[in-house]
């Protein structure tokens, strides 16, 4: 039996998720990629071995078994449709008798005459009414620690209802972050940077401004036998944090940590030795001085170019793509690709460079 699933992911990295789904779940088919919406709908066989594989996805935030998709519109009339559709969706039959449930909702896009709270309430009413029809008693709705969690969303005009099957906690929370870097990257974005750089097993991978080590840890979790994973930061405190995080992820022995300045990489790293780089240099927004970051780019990129192999690739996330791109070209890189990726409240840019 084949079923449809909804994967949510970091907006801007939907193609990375679609590719991962294809490689982790052979035989699956991508039905829709909602560009910049962080949504990928796919179809795949349904069964125990497939469900277990879903947990291994590293680019997704949640996975739902999709129960329905229907156009409901943006005016308030949509709410009655959401209730009726949820009632007839079969969702109630997924709740074991006596178990509690909750609906978590999202609203994506602009111009709706209702909120995500309305979506959750009307979908919950519909599922609750169907539960009463099935079991003859009122359902147990529990917002904290429910047994079953439904995901309801309106994406522009489309209503989707699914049941979360890989846990309610976002899958980007890997559990290894014992040291909380103040500007830590979501592990799902770190994974995306590695994929966009084209990083491969057996190669040398580096994050020259690694903070709490997210990129290096994701690389160590992804690849079985990399030549080397190098994690550089000028701050001894962040490097200590990165070591702690990598110990929590059980990969510390596979990463080389260096307290060093990324504008002088060649002092510690052999020239022409690094195949892939994925990194998140400071945005400088909090410093309020774009020129301090630009000066950093000007000094960092030539040094990075020197330690990378010819043809090696770097994917870098930045809030100042225009300047970064110019500085990268001046340093001798070719810019292969640029895209917008949602990073917290910001649409940042990811640039893929070739040395
Ligand atoms: C945005 S944070 C990286 C966060 C990291 N991706 C994580 O998930 O924790 C940028 C890091 O660059 C480091 N940094 C800034 N200038 C540097 C330099 N010249 N050399 C090395 N590291 C530098 C900072 O100490 C900071 O930890």
PDB file of C-alpha atoms in Angstrom, residues 79 82 103-106 115-125 152:
ATOM      1  CA  UNK A  79     -13.261  27.150   8.881  1.00  0.00           C
ATOM      2  CA  UNK A  82     -11.912  22.519   7.752  1.00  0.00           C
ATOM      3  CA  UNK A 103      -4.115  19.364  16.867  1.00  0.00           C
ATOM      4  CA  UNK A 104      -1.133  21.634  16.157  1.00  0.00           C
ATOM      5  CA  UNK A 105      -1.790  24.088  13.353  1.00  0.00           C
ATOM      6  CA  UNK A 106       0.129  26.408  11.077  1.00  0.00           C
ATOM      7  CA  UNK A 115      -5.561  32.362  12.506  1.00  0.00           C
ATOM      8  CA  UNK A 116      -3.676  29.142  13.111  1.00  0.00           C
ATOM      9  CA  UNK A 117      -5.566  28.875  16.425  1.00  0.00           C
ATOM     10  CA  UNK A 118      -8.856  28.871  14.471  1.00  0.00           C
ATOM     11  CA  UNK A 119      -7.490  26.127  12.196  1.00  0.00           C
ATOM     12  CA  UNK A 120      -6.536  23.981  15.211  1.00  0.00           C
ATOM     13  CA  UNK A 121      -9.900  24.550  16.901  1.00  0.00           C
ATOM     14  CA  UNK A 122     -12.072  23.724  13.871  1.00  0.00           C
ATOM     15  CA  UNK A 123      -9.972  20.712  12.858  1.00  0.00           C
ATOM     16  CA  UNK A 124     -10.075  19.491  16.481  1.00  0.00           C
ATOM     17  CA  UNK A 125     -13.867  19.930  16.597  1.00  0.00           C
ATOM     18  CA  UNK A 152      -3.190  20.819  10.420  1.00  0.00           C
TER      19      UNK A 152
END
